Amino acid sequence: MVMTPSTMVQLGSPAPDFTLPDPNGKTWSLSDFSDSSALLVIFMCNHCPFVKHVREELVRLHTDYSDKGLAIVAINANDVVAHPDDSPEAMASEIADAGYTFPYLYDESQSTAQAYQAACTPDFFLYDSSVQLAYRGQLDDSRPGGNTPLTGKDLRHALDAVLGGQPASSDQIPSIGCNIKWKPGNEPSYFPPAAT
């Protein structure tokens, strides 16, 4: 299994705008989350073993932090022609099966993933109340098939800091996962050709 790291976009970067549908056809934009104290944007998909490994913790994060002002939005940018398990219809089933209580959106053009410089699934981007990037890195150091427990500790430490009005530690470890499945000819400049 080839693992792709996140690109580690410069901290302080503003969140790119987006307008994307969920599987029910409702359209969501960045402005829909403007009342939040922090926004976590997660690029993920249905079939990736790295996402399957963390999905219970994603639900716990929303449960634990939504009352503290955190909004979460997940985005699937995979090529669904090559990977039909990631289709919007399958996303609707995944929302129900996983118990996701946050919006899970479909980036058919892959332009939102490119704007965020998203590279892997899962890829985490945490923005503060000014919608500036405060954290981009791993959920924790657990991996599928490993012995390290799934705690979400890295991201939780960042959330605690940002929601407390403090900067997250700049010592951030890239997230690791499957690469985003780019449509042929749509691979961004930062995409490593060897990671397939």
mmCIF file of C-alpha atoms in Angstrom:
data_model
loop_
_atom_site.group_PDB
_atom_site.id
_atom_site.type_symbol
_atom_site.label_atom_id
_atom_site.label_comp_id
_atom_site.label_asym_id
_atom_site.label_seq_id
_atom_site.Cartn_x
_atom_site.Cartn_y
_atom_site.Cartn_z
ATOM 1 C CA MET A 1 0.000 0.000 0.000
ATOM 2 C CA VAL A 2 1.514 3.320 -1.090
ATOM 3 C CA MET A 3 1.059 6.063 1.481
ATOM 4 C CA THR A 4 0.828 9.737 0.545
ATOM 5 C CA PRO A 5 1.508 12.551 3.053
ATOM 6 C CA SER A 6 -0.336 15.829 3.295
ATOM 7 C CA THR A 7 1.284 18.829 1.602
ATOM 8 C CA MET A 8 1.569 20.895 4.808
ATOM 9 C CA VAL A 9 0.168 24.150 3.444
ATOM 10 C CA GLN A 10 1.574 27.301 5.076
ATOM 11 C CA LEU A 11 0.006 28.050 8.448
ATOM 12 C CA GLY A 12 -2.057 31.232 8.438
ATOM 13 C CA SER A 13 -3.320 30.626 4.900
ATOM 14 C CA PRO A 14 -6.972 31.587 4.388
ATOM 15 C CA ALA A 15 -9.514 28.854 3.735
ATOM 16 C CA PRO A 16 -10.401 28.682 0.031
ATOM 17 C CA ASP A 17 -14.087 29.182 -0.684
ATOM 18 C CA PHE A 18 -16.159 26.321 -2.070
ATOM 19 C CA THR A 19 -19.688 25.551 -3.174
ATOM 20 C CA LEU A 20 -20.338 21.814 -3.171
ATOM 21 C CA PRO A 21 -23.351 19.494 -2.898
ATOM 22 C CA ASP A 22 -24.011 16.793 -0.355
ATOM 23 C CA PRO A 23 -25.487 13.466 -1.546
ATOM 24 C CA ASN A 24 -29.012 14.829 -1.040
ATOM 25 C CA GLY A 25 -28.338 17.723 -3.410
ATOM 26 C CA LYS A 26 -28.106 20.455 -0.769
ATOM 27 C CA THR A 27 -25.365 22.947 -1.614
ATOM 28 C CA TRP A 28 -22.895 24.079 1.024
ATOM 29 C CA SER A 29 -20.373 26.931 0.938
ATOM 30 C CA LEU A 30 -17.627 28.152 3.240
ATOM 31 C CA SER A 31 -19.930 30.950 4.429
ATOM 32 C CA ASP A 32 -22.321 28.355 5.914
ATOM 33 C CA PHE A 33 -19.756 27.821 8.673
ATOM 34 C CA SER A 34 -19.008 31.498 9.383
ATOM 35 C CA ASP A 35 -20.579 31.391 12.845
ATOM 36 C CA SER A 36 -18.143 28.722 14.076
ATOM 37 C CA SER A 37 -15.227 29.362 16.382
ATOM 38 C CA ALA A 38 -13.203 26.855 14.344
ATOM 39 C CA LEU A 39 -13.707 24.901 11.134
ATOM 40 C CA LEU A 40 -12.241 21.495 10.396
ATOM 41 C CA VAL A 41 -12.158 20.596 6.702
ATOM 42 C CA ILE A 42 -11.480 16.899 6.087
ATOM 43 C CA PHE A 43 -10.732 15.457 2.662
ATOM 44 C CA MET A 44 -11.738 11.810 2.755
ATOM 45 C CA CYS A 45 -13.646 9.111 0.906
ATOM 46 C CA ASN A 46 -15.559 5.909 1.553
ATOM 47 C CA HIS A 47 -13.232 3.109 0.508
ATOM 48 C CA CYS A 48 -9.833 4.203 1.867
ATOM 49 C CA PRO A 49 -8.607 1.951 4.714
ATOM 50 C CA PHE A 50 -7.057 4.972 6.449
ATOM 51 C CA VAL A 51 -10.434 6.719 6.542
ATOM 52 C CA LYS A 52 -12.216 3.541 7.666
ATOM 53 C CA HIS A 53 -9.672 3.309 10.483
ATOM 54 C CA VAL A 54 -10.514 6.795 11.832
ATOM 55 C CA ARG A 55 -14.198 7.194 11.069
ATOM 56 C CA GLU A 56 -15.347 6.417 14.633
ATOM 57 C CA GLU A 57 -12.998 9.095 15.941
ATOM 58 C CA LEU A 58 -14.360 11.594 13.407
ATOM 59 C CA VAL A 59 -17.830 11.041 14.858
ATOM 60 C CA ARG A 60 -16.446 11.434 18.404
ATOM 61 C CA LEU A 61 -14.677 14.667 17.459
ATOM 62 C CA HIS A 62 -17.915 16.228 16.254
ATOM 63 C CA THR A 63 -19.750 14.993 19.347
ATOM 64 C CA ASP A 64 -17.054 16.277 21.709
ATOM 65 C CA TYR A 65 -16.379 19.655 20.116
ATOM 66 C CA SER A 66 -19.518 20.870 18.329
ATOM 67 C CA ASP A 67 -20.852 22.446 21.524
ATOM 68 C CA LYS A 68 -17.528 24.251 21.907
ATOM 69 C CA GLY A 69 -17.896 25.982 18.543
ATOM 70 C CA LEU A 70 -16.312 23.528 16.114
ATOM 71 C CA ALA A 71 -17.862 22.943 12.692
ATOM 72 C CA ILE A 72 -16.723 20.005 10.573
ATOM 73 C CA VAL A 73 -17.160 19.554 6.847
ATOM 74 C CA ALA A 74 -15.891 16.528 4.947
ATOM 75 C CA ILE A 75 -15.177 16.539 1.220
ATOM 76 C CA ASN A 76 -14.789 13.605 -1.169
ATOM 77 C CA ALA A 77 -12.860 14.500 -4.320
ATOM 78 C CA ASN A 78 -12.094 11.027 -5.652
ATOM 79 C CA ASP A 79 -12.644 10.036 -9.270
ATOM 80 C CA VAL A 80 -15.854 8.021 -8.935
ATOM 81 C CA VAL A 81 -15.592 6.595 -12.446
ATOM 82 C CA ALA A 82 -12.466 4.727 -11.410
ATOM 83 C CA HIS A 83 -13.692 4.277 -7.827
ATOM 84 C CA PRO A 84 -17.489 3.821 -7.831
ATOM 85 C CA ASP A 85 -17.388 2.949 -4.109
ATOM 86 C CA ASP A 86 -16.923 6.695 -3.569
ATOM 87 C CA SER A 87 -19.962 7.803 -5.585
ATOM 88 C CA PRO A 88 -22.505 10.205 -4.052
ATOM 89 C CA GLU A 89 -24.931 7.304 -3.662
ATOM 90 C CA ALA A 90 -22.297 5.379 -1.735
ATOM 91 C CA MET A 91 -21.517 8.523 0.280
ATOM 92 C CA ALA A 92 -25.144 8.617 1.428
ATOM 93 C CA SER A 93 -24.826 5.035 2.659
ATOM 94 C CA GLU A 94 -21.516 5.834 4.345
ATOM 95 C CA ILE A 95 -23.055 8.783 6.205
ATOM 96 C CA ALA A 96 -25.712 6.450 7.607
ATOM 97 C CA ASP A 97 -23.354 3.557 8.342
ATOM 98 C CA ALA A 98 -20.665 5.676 10.012
ATOM 99 C CA GLY A 99 -23.099 7.950 11.830
ATOM 100 C CA TYR A 100 -21.600 11.156 10.444
ATOM 101 C CA THR A 101 -23.429 14.195 11.802
ATOM 102 C CA PHE A 102 -21.487 16.738 9.746
ATOM 103 C CA PRO A 103 -21.860 17.597 6.040
ATOM 104 C CA TYR A 104 -20.071 15.233 3.633
ATOM 105 C CA LEU A 105 -19.721 16.911 0.241
ATOM 106 C CA TYR A 106 -18.800 15.794 -3.269
ATOM 107 C CA ASP A 107 -16.093 17.673 -5.180
ATOM 108 C CA GLU A 108 -16.777 16.312 -8.645
ATOM 109 C CA SER A 109 -14.478 18.755 -10.446
ATOM 110 C CA GLN A 110 -11.706 18.206 -7.873
ATOM 111 C CA SER A 111 -11.104 21.970 -7.927
ATOM 112 C CA THR A 112 -11.778 22.366 -4.211
ATOM 113 C CA ALA A 113 -9.252 19.666 -3.337
ATOM 114 C CA GLN A 114 -6.720 21.411 -5.548
ATOM 115 C CA ALA A 115 -7.456 24.802 -3.967
ATOM 116 C CA TYR A 116 -6.779 23.322 -0.522
ATOM 117 C CA GLN A 117 -3.752 21.400 -1.853
ATOM 118 C CA ALA A 118 -5.285 18.258 -0.419
ATOM 119 C CA ALA A 119 -3.238 15.182 -1.205
ATOM 120 C CA CYS A 120 -4.418 12.211 0.842
ATOM 121 C CA THR A 121 -7.380 10.652 2.574
ATOM 122 C CA PRO A 122 -7.808 11.632 5.298
ATOM 123 C CA ASP A 123 -6.295 15.125 5.044
ATOM 124 C CA PHE A 124 -7.140 17.555 7.873
ATOM 125 C CA PHE A 125 -7.243 21.365 7.707
ATOM 126 C CA LEU A 126 -8.200 23.215 10.896
ATOM 127 C CA TYR A 127 -9.077 26.911 10.603
ATOM 128 C CA ASP A 128 -9.453 29.385 13.449
ATOM 129 C CA SER A 129 -12.203 31.964 13.966
ATOM 130 C CA SER A 130 -10.551 34.196 11.333
ATOM 131 C CA VAL A 131 -10.700 31.247 8.909
ATOM 132 C CA GLN A 132 -6.914 31.060 8.804
ATOM 133 C CA LEU A 133 -5.108 27.739 8.811
ATOM 134 C CA ALA A 134 -4.058 26.794 12.337
ATOM 135 C CA TYR A 135 -3.315 23.089 11.944
ATOM 136 C CA ARG A 136 -2.709 20.671 9.091
ATOM 137 C CA GLY A 137 -1.451 17.286 10.076
ATOM 138 C CA GLN A 138 -2.301 13.870 11.375
ATOM 139 C CA LEU A 139 -5.228 12.906 13.556
ATOM 140 C CA ASP A 140 -2.831 10.877 15.676
ATOM 141 C CA ASP A 141 -0.091 8.314 15.099
ATOM 142 C CA SER A 142 -2.355 5.279 14.858
ATOM 143 C CA ARG A 143 -2.498 3.481 11.515
ATOM 144 C CA PRO A 144 -4.620 0.664 10.049
ATOM 145 C CA GLY A 145 -3.367 -2.678 11.288
ATOM 146 C CA GLY A 146 -1.089 -1.088 13.874
ATOM 147 C CA ASN A 147 -1.024 -1.430 17.645
ATOM 148 C CA THR A 148 -1.256 2.281 18.502
ATOM 149 C CA PRO A 149 -4.699 3.170 19.872
ATOM 150 C CA LEU A 150 -6.927 5.593 17.997
ATOM 151 C CA THR A 151 -7.222 8.675 20.217
ATOM 152 C CA GLY A 152 -7.148 11.676 17.853
ATOM 153 C CA LYS A 153 -4.628 13.245 20.250
ATOM 154 C CA ASP A 154 -2.717 15.410 17.750
ATOM 155 C CA LEU A 155 -5.820 16.996 16.303
ATOM 156 C CA ARG A 156 -7.497 17.224 19.711
ATOM 157 C CA HIS A 157 -4.529 19.158 21.114
ATOM 158 C CA ALA A 158 -4.822 21.589 18.194
ATOM 159 C CA LEU A 159 -8.586 21.892 18.682
ATOM 160 C CA ASP A 160 -8.188 22.583 22.389
ATOM 161 C CA ALA A 161 -5.697 25.354 21.633
ATOM 162 C CA VAL A 162 -7.653 26.999 18.810
ATOM 163 C CA LEU A 163 -11.004 26.844 20.605
ATOM 164 C CA GLY A 164 -9.265 28.301 23.652
ATOM 165 C CA GLY A 165 -8.084 31.275 21.620
ATOM 166 C CA GLN A 166 -4.472 30.072 21.449
ATOM 167 C CA PRO A 167 -2.307 29.092 18.486
ATOM 168 C CA ALA A 168 -1.856 25.399 17.861
ATOM 169 C CA SER A 169 1.655 24.072 18.266
ATOM 170 C CA SER A 170 3.631 24.545 15.048
ATOM 171 C CA ASP A 171 5.181 21.090 15.579
ATOM 172 C CA GLN A 172 2.804 19.267 13.252
ATOM 173 C CA ILE A 173 3.220 15.836 11.664
ATOM 174 C CA PRO A 174 1.766 15.304 8.160
ATOM 175 C CA SER A 175 -1.310 13.164 7.806
ATOM 176 C CA ILE A 176 -0.746 9.936 5.891
ATOM 177 C CA GLY A 177 -3.214 8.047 3.745
ATOM 178 C CA CYS A 178 -4.175 6.914 0.287
ATOM 179 C CA ASN A 179 -3.685 9.566 -2.354
ATOM 180 C CA ILE A 180 -6.719 11.391 -3.669
ATOM 181 C CA LYS A 181 -7.794 9.558 -6.816
ATOM 182 C CA TRP A 182 -7.344 12.249 -9.442
ATOM 183 C CA LYS A 183 -9.105 12.063 -12.756
ATOM 184 C CA PRO A 184 -6.696 11.332 -15.616
ATOM 185 C CA GLY A 185 -5.014 14.582 -16.624
ATOM 186 C CA ASN A 186 -6.334 16.368 -13.527
ATOM 187 C CA GLU A 187 -3.374 15.649 -11.263
ATOM 188 C CA PRO A 188 -2.161 18.844 -9.531
ATOM 189 C CA SER A 189 1.444 19.981 -9.684
ATOM 190 C CA TYR A 190 2.054 18.860 -6.101
ATOM 191 C CA PHE A 191 0.852 15.315 -6.760
ATOM 192 C CA PRO A 192 3.736 12.817 -6.533
ATOM 193 C CA PRO A 193 3.563 10.652 -9.686
ATOM 194 C CA ALA A 194 4.934 7.653 -7.784
ATOM 195 C CA ALA A 195 2.027 7.650 -5.316
ATOM 196 C CA THR A 196 -0.737 5.659 -6.998
#
